[in-house]
GROMACS .gro file of C-alpha atoms in nm:
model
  390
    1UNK     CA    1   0.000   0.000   0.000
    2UNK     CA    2   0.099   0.367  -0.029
    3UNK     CA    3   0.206   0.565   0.203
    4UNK     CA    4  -0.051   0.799   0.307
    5UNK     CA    5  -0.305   0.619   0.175
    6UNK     CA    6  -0.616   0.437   0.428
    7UNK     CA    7  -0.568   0.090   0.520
    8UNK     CA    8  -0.806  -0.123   0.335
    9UNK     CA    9  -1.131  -0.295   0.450
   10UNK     CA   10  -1.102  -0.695   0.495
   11UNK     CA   11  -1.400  -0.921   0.479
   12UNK     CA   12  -1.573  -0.958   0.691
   13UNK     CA   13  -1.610  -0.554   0.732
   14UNK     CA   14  -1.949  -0.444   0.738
   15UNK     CA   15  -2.031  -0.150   0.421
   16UNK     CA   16  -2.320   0.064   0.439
   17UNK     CA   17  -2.490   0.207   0.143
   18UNK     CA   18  -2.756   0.499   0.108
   19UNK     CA   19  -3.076   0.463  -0.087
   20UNK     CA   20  -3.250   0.135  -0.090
   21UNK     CA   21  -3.364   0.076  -0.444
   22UNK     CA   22  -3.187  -0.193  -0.717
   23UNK     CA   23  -2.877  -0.050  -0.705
   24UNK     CA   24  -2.782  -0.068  -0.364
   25UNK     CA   25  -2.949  -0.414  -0.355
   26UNK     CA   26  -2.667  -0.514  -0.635
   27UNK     CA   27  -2.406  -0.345  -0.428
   28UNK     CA   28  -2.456  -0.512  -0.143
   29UNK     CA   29  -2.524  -0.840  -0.318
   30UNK     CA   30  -2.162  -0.812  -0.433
   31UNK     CA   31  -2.050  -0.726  -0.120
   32UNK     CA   32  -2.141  -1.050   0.011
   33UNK     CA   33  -2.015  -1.232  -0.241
   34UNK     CA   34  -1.677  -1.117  -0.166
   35UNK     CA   35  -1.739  -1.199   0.217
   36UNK     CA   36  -1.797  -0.814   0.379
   37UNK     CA   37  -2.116  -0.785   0.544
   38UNK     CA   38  -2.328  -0.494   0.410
   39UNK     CA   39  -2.585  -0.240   0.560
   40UNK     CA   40  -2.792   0.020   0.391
   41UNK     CA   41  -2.991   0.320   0.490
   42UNK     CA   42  -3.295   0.337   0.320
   43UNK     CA   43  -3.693   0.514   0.418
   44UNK     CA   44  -3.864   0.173   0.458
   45UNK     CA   45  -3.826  -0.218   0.525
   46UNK     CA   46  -3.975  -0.335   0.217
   47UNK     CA   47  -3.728  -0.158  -0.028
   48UNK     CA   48  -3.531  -0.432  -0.250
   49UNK     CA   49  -3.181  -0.327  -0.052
   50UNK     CA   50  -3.371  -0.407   0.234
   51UNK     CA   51  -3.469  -0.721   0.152
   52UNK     CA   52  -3.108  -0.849   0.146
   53UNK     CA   53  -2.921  -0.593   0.373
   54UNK     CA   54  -2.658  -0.813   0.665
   55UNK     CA   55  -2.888  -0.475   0.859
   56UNK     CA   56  -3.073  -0.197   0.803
   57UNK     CA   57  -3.137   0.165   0.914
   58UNK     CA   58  -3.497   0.240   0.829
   59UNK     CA   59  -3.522   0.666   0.780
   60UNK     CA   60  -3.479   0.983   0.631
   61UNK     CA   61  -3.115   1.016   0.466
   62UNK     CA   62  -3.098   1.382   0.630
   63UNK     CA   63  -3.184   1.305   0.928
   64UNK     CA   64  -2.894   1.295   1.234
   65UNK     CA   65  -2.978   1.022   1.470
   66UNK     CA   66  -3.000   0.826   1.114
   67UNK     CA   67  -2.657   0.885   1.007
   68UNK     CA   68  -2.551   0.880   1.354
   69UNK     CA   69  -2.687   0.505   1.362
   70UNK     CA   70  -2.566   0.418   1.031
   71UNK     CA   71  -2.203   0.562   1.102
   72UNK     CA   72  -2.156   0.338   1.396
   73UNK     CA   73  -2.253   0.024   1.211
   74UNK     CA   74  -2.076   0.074   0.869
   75UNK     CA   75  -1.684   0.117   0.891
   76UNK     CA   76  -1.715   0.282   0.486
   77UNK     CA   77  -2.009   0.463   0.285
   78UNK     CA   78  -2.134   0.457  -0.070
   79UNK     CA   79  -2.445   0.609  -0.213
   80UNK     CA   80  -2.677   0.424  -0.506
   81UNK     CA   81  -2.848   0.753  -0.640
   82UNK     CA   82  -2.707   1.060  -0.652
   83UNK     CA   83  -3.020   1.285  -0.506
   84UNK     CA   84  -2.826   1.297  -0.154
   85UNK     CA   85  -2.791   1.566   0.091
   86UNK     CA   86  -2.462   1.603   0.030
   87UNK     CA   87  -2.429   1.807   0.345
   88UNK     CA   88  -2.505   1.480   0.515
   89UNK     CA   89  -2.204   1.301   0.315
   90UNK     CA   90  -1.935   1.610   0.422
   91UNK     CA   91  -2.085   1.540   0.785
   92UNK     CA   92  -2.037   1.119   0.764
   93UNK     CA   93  -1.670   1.191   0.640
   94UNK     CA   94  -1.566   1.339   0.924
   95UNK     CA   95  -1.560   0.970   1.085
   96UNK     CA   96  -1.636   0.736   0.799
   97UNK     CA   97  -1.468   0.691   0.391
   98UNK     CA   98  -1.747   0.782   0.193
   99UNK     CA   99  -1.699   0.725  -0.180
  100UNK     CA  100  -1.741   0.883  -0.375
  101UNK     CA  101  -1.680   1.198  -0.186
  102UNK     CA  102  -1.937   1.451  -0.104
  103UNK     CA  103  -1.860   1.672  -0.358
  104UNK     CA  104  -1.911   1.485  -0.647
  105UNK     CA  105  -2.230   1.438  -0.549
  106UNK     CA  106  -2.266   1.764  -0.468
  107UNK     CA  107  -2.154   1.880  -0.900
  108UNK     CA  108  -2.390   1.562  -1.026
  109UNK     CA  109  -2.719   1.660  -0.809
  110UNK     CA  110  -2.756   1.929  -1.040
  111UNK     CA  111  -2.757   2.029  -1.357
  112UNK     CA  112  -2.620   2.407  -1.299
  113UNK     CA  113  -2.332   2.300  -1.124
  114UNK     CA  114  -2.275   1.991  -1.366
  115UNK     CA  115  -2.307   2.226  -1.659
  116UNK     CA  116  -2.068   2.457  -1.512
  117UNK     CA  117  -1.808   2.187  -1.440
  118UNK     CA  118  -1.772   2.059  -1.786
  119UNK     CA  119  -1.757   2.445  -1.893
  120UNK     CA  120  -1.486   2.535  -1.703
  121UNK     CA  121  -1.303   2.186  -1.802
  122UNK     CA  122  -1.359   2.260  -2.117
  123UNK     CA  123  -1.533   1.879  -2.190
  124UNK     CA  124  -1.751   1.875  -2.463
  125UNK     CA  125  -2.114   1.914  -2.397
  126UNK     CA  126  -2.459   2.050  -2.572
  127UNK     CA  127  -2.481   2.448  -2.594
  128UNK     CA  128  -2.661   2.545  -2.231
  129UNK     CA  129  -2.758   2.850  -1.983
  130UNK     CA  130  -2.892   2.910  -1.666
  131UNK     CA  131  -3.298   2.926  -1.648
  132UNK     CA  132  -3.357   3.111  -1.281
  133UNK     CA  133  -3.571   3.397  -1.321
  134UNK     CA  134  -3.791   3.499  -1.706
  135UNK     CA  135  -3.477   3.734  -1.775
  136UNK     CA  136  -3.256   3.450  -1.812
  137UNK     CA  137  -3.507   3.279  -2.015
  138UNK     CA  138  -3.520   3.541  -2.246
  139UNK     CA  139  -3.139   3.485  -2.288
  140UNK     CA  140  -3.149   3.159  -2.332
  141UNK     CA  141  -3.370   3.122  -2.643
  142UNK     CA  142  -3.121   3.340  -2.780
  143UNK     CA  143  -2.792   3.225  -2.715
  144UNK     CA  144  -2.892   2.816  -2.761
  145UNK     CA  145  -3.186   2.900  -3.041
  146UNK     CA  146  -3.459   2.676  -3.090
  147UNK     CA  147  -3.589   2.376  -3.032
  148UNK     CA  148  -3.439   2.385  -2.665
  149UNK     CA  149  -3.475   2.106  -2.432
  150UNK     CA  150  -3.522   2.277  -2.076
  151UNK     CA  151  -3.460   2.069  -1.772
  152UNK     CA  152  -3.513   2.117  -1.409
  153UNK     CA  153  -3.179   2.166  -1.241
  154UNK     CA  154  -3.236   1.882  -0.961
  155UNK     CA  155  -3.450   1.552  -0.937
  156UNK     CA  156  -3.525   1.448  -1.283
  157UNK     CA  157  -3.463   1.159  -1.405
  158UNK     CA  158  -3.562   0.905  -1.698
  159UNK     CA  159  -3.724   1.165  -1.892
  160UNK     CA  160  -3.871   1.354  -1.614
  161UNK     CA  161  -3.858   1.721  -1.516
  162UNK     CA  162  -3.783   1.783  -1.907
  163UNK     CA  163  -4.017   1.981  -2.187
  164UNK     CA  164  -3.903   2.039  -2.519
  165UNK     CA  165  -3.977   2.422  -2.619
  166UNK     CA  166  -4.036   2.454  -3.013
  167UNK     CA  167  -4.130   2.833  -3.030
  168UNK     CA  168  -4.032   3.116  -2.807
  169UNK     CA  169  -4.398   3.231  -2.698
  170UNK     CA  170  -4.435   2.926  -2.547
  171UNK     CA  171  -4.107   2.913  -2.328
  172UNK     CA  172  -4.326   3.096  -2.088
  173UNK     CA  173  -4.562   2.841  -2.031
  174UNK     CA  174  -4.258   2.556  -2.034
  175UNK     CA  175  -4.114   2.692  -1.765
  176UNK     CA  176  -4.431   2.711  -1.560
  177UNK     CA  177  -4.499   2.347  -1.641
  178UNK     CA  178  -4.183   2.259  -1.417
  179UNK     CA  179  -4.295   2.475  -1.151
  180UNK     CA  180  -4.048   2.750  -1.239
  181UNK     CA  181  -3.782   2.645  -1.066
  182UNK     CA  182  -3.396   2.695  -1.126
  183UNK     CA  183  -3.343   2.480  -1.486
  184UNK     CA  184  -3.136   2.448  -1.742
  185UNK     CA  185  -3.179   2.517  -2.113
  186UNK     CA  186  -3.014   2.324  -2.340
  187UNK     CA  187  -2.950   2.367  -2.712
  188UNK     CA  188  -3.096   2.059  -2.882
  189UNK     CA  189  -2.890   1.770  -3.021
  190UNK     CA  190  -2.954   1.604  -3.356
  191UNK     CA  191  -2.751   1.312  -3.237
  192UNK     CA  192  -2.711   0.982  -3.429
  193UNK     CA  193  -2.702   0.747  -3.125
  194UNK     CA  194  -2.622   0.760  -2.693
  195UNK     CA  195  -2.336   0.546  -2.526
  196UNK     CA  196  -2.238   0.561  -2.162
  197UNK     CA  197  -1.889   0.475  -1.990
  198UNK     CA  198  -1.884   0.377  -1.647
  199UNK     CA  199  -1.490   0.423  -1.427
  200UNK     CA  200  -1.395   0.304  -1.141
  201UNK     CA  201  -1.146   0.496  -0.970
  202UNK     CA  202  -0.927   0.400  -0.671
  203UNK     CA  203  -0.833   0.589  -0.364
  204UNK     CA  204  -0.445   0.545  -0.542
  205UNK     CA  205  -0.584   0.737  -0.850
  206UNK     CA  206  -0.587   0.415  -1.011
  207UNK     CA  207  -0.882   0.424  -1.300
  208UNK     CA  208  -1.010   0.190  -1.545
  209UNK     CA  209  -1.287   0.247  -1.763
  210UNK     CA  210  -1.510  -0.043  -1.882
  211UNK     CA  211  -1.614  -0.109  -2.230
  212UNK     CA  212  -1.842   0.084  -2.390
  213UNK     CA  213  -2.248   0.051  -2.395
  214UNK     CA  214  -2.446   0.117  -2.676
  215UNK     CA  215  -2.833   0.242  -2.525
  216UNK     CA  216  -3.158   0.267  -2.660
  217UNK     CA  217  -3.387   0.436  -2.491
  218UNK     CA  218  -3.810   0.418  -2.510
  219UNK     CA  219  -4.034   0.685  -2.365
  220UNK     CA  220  -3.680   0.832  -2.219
  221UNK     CA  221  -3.627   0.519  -1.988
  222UNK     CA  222  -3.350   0.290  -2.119
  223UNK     CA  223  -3.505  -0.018  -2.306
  224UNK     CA  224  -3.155  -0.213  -2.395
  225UNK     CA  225  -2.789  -0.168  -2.319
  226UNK     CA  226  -2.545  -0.394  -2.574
  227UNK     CA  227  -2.170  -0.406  -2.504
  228UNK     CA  228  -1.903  -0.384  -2.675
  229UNK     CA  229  -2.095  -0.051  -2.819
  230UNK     CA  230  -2.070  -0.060  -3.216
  231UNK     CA  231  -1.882   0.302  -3.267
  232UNK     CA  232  -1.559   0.211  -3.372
  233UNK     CA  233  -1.265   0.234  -3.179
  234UNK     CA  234  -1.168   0.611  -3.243
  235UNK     CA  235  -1.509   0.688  -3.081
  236UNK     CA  236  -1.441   0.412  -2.797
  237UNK     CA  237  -1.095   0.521  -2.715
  238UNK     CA  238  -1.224   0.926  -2.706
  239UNK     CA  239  -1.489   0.831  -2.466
  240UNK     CA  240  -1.318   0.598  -2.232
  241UNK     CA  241  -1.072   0.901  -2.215
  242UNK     CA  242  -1.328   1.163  -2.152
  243UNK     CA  243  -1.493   0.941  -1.858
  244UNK     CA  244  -1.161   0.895  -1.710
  245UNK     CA  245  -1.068   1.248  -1.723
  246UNK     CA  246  -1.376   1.356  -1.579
  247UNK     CA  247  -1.349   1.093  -1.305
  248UNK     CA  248  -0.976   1.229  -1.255
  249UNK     CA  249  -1.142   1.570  -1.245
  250UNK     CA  250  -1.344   1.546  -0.963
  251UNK     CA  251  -1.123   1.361  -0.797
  252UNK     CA  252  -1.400   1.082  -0.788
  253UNK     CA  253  -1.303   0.748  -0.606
  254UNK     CA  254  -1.521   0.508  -0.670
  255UNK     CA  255  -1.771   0.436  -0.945
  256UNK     CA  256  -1.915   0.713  -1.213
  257UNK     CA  257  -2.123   0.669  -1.500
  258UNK     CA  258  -2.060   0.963  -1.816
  259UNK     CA  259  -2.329   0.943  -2.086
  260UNK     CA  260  -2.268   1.072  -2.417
  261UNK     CA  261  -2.437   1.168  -2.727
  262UNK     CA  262  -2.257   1.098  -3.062
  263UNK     CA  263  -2.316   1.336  -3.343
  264UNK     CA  264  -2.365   1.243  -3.697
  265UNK     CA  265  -2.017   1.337  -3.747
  266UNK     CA  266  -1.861   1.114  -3.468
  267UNK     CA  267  -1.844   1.370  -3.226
  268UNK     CA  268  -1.922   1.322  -2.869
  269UNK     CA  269  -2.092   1.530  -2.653
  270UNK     CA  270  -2.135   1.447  -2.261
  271UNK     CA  271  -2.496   1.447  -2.132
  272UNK     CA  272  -2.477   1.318  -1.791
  273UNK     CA  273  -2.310   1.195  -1.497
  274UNK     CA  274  -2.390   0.980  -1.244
  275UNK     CA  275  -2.164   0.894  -0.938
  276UNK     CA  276  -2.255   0.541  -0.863
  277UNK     CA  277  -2.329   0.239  -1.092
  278UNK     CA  278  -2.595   0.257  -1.406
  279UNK     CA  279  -2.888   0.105  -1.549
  280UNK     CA  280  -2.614   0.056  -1.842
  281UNK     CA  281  -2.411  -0.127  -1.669
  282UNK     CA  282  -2.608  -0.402  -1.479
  283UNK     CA  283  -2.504  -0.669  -1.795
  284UNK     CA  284  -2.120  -0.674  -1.617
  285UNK     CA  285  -2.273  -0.893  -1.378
  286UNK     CA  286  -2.241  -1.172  -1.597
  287UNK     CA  287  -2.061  -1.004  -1.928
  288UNK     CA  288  -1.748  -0.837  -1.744
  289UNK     CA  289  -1.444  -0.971  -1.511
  290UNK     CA  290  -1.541  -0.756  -1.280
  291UNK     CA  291  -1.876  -0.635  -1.229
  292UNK     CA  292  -1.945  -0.268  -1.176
  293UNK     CA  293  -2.103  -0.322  -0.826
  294UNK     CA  294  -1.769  -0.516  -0.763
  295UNK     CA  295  -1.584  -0.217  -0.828
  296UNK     CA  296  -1.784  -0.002  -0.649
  297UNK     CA  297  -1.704  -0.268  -0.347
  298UNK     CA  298  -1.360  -0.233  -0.422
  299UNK     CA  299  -1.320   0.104  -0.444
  300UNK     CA  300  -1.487   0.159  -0.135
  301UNK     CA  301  -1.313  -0.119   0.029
  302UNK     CA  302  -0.947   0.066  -0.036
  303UNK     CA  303  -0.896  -0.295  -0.275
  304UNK     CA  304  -0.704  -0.302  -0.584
  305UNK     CA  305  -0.932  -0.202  -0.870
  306UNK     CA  306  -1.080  -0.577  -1.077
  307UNK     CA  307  -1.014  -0.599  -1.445
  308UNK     CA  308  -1.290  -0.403  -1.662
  309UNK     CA  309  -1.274  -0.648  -1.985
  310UNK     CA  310  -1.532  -0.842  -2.128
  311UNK     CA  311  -1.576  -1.221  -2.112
  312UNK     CA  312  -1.812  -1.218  -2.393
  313UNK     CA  313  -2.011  -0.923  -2.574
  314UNK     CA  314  -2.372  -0.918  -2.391
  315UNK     CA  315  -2.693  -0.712  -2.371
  316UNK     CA  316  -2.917  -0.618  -2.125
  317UNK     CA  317  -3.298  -0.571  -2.170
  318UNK     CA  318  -3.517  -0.365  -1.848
  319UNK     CA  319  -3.823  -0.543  -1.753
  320UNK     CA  320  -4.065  -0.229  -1.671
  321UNK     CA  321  -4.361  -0.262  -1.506
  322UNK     CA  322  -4.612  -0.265  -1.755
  323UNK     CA  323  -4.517  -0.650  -1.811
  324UNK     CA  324  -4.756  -0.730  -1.524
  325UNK     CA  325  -5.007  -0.491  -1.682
  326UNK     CA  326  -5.221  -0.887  -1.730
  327UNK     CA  327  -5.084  -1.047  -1.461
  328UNK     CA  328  -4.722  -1.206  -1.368
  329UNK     CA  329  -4.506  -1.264  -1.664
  330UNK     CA  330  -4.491  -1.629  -1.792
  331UNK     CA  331  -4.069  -1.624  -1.640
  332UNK     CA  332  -4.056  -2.058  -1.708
  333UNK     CA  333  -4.170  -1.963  -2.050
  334UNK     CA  334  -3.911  -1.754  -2.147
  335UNK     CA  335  -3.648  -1.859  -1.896
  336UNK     CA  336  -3.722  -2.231  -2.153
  337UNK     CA  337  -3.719  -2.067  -2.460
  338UNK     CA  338  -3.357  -1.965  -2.430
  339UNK     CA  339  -3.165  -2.121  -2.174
  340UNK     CA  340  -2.875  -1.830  -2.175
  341UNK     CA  341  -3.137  -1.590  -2.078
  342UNK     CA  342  -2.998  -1.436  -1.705
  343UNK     CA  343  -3.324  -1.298  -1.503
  344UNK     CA  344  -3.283  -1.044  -1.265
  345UNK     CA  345  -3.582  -0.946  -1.068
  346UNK     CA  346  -3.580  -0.646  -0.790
  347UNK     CA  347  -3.814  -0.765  -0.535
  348UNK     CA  348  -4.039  -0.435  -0.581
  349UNK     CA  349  -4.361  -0.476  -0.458
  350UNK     CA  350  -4.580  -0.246  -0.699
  351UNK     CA  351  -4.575  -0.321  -1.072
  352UNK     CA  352  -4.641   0.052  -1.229
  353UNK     CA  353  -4.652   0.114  -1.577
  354UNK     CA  354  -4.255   0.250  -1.648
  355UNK     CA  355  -4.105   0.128  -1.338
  356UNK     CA  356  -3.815  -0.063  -1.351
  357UNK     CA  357  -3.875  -0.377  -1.209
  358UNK     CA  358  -3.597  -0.601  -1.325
  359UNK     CA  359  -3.386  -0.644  -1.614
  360UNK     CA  360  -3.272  -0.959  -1.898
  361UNK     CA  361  -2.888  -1.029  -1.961
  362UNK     CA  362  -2.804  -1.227  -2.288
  363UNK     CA  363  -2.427  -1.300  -2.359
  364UNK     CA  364  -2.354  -1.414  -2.749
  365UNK     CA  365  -2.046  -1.395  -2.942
  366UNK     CA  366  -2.213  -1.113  -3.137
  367UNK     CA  367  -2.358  -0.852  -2.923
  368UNK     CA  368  -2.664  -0.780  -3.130
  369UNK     CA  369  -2.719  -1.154  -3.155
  370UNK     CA  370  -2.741  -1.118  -2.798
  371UNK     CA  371  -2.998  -0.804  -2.816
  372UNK     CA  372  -3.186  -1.004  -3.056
  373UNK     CA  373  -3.198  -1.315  -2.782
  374UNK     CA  374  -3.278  -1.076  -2.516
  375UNK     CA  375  -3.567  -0.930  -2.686
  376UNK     CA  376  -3.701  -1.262  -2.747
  377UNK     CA  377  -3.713  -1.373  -2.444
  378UNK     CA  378  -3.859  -1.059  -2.304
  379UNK     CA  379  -4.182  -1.101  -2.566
  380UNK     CA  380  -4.251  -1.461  -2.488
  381UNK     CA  381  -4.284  -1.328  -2.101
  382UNK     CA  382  -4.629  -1.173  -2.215
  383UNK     CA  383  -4.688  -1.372  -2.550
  384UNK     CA  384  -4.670  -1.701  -2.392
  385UNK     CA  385  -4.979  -1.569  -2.118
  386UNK     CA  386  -5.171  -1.425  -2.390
  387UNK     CA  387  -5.176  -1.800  -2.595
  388UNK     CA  388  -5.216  -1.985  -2.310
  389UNK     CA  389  -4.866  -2.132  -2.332
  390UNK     CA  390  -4.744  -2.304  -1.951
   0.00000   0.00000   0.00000
């Protein structure tokens, strides 16, 4: 080890993680595996972290006798969605890692300060400006012309807290539809396709990036993820070197997502960033040496950094919930129809229409061989009810 670095965490240490959803249920799956015992604080028992948590702390993120409680039962912190108090983070670092550090949650929470950090690090991003008051409204229609895509500056996500504005007298009325509050306006992107690259980043400054994913996305929630992406390697190589630059950047250690649109001339432009795992990345489970909730485990852990390559080229399909818009999904039917077909189901209690409630992995020597396999298998889960196939 370094000098002046922590001293790592041995199994069986006992990891907390905040936010109880399917990402810190993966997390602390993969904990497990590797023999720590894992905790999460989350705002009720039936949450699918919950459900497989060594403990649990059952409350408000924000609230002090929570974190107090939490602090004394996990010796190192993570976070599985970025929407944090990140005042609570700077407070659990005075006695406890947390990684990735307070502030880069703090830049990824919202989209004014994420804006402004790729700005001033001059990393290639869709023309924006601040949306605060009807003044700066005004300014933006004019400096990123129309159509405009204006989003609210915290708390949206898949698709949410975002209007499109086509004209400027109706900019106005946008605005109001998001309850005026502090947004950005962004200059809209005719962009050929979306990738994402997720890092992991040691305490050491140690990075790798993994390969990239290739997303589509339907209704603004991601539908598929296939990986290697197909964008050539000039476009692989520049955005496994923007992600890692931007990890390096803010000094991130642990695991961040970077999601990109590429142009119709190859160009890349960053979208967002997420300081945790990704919906994008949940096929390194199975398709990767190390799995991105491994490396979040890792990184936390103060562990050498796993190696990021593929085993075999794989895709990933989300199982919303408007699959149990008739009942259960027929899961024998399709789990028989292809027996590579991985399930992963969340344990979620309430199937509503664009929830994500679990997700199909498919690996293939050719990765859209395995999208096509995936896809398949995620039809004859509703098929197979309708004609009465058991």
């Amino acid at each position: 080890m370094s000098p002046g670095l922590p001293v790592p965490l041995h199994p069986p240490a006992s990891l907390g993680v905040i936010g109880g959803g399917q990402l810190g249920r993966m997390f602390i799956q993969a904990a497990q595996r590797m023999g720590f015992r894992a905790g999460v604080l989350a705002t009720s028992d039936d949450e699918p972290a919950v459900q497989v948590a060594d403990w649990a702390v059952i409350a408000p993120s924000d609230r002090l006798s929570a974190l107090r409680l939490f602090a004394e039962q996990a010796e190192a912190i993570t976070v599985e969605f970025e929407n944090v108090s990140a005042s609570a983070l700077r407070w659990l670092s005075r006695t406890r890692p947390v990684r990735p550090g307070w502030k880069t949650v703090w830049v990824s929470q919202n989209r004014l300060r994420e804006k402004s950090f790729l700005t001033r690090h001059k990393i290639p991003h869709a023309p924006w400006r601040p949306v605060r008051d009807e003044a700066e409204l005004a300014v933006a229609i004019r400096a990123v012309g129309l159509p405009l895509i204006l989003k609210t500056a915290s708390s949206g996500y898949d698709g949410k807290g975002q209007v499109r504005v086509e004209r400027a007298e109706d900019a106005g009325a946008a605005w109001s539809s998001l309850g005026q509050v502090a947004c950005v306006a962004e200059g809209w992107v005719d962009f050929e396709s979306e990738i994402s690259v997720i890092v992991a980043r040691g305490a050491d400054g140690a990075a790798l990036a993994f390969p990239v994913g290739f997303n589509r996305h339907r209704s603004h929630i991601l539908d598929s993820t296939v990986m290697p992406a197909p964008v050539g390697p000039i476009v692989t190589l520049e955005a496994q070197t923007l992600a890692l630059s931007i990890a390096q950047a803010l000094e991130t250690v642990g695991v961040l997502t970077v999601e990109f649109f590429v142009t119709s001339a190859g160009g890349l432009l960053v979208n967002e960033l997420a300081p945790r795992p990704h919906n994008s990345g949940h096929l390194t489970i199975e398709a990767a040496t190390t799995s991105q909730f491994e490396q979040q485990v890792r990184t936390l852990a103060g562990l050498p950094l796993g190696a990021s390559d593929l085993i075999r080229p794989a895709a990933m399909v989300n199982l919303l919930g408007d699959l149990w818009a008739d009942g259960e999904p027929d899961w024998p039917a399709a789990l028989r129809s292809d027996p590579g077909v991985k399930l992963h189901l969340y344990g979620k209690k309430g199937a509503s229409p664009g929830r994500k409630m679990g997700h199909l992995t498919v690996l293939d020597p050719d990765a859209e061989t395995a999208l096509f396999r995936a896809q398949a298998a995620r039809r004859i889960l509703t098929d197979s009810r309708t004609d009465g196939i058991r």
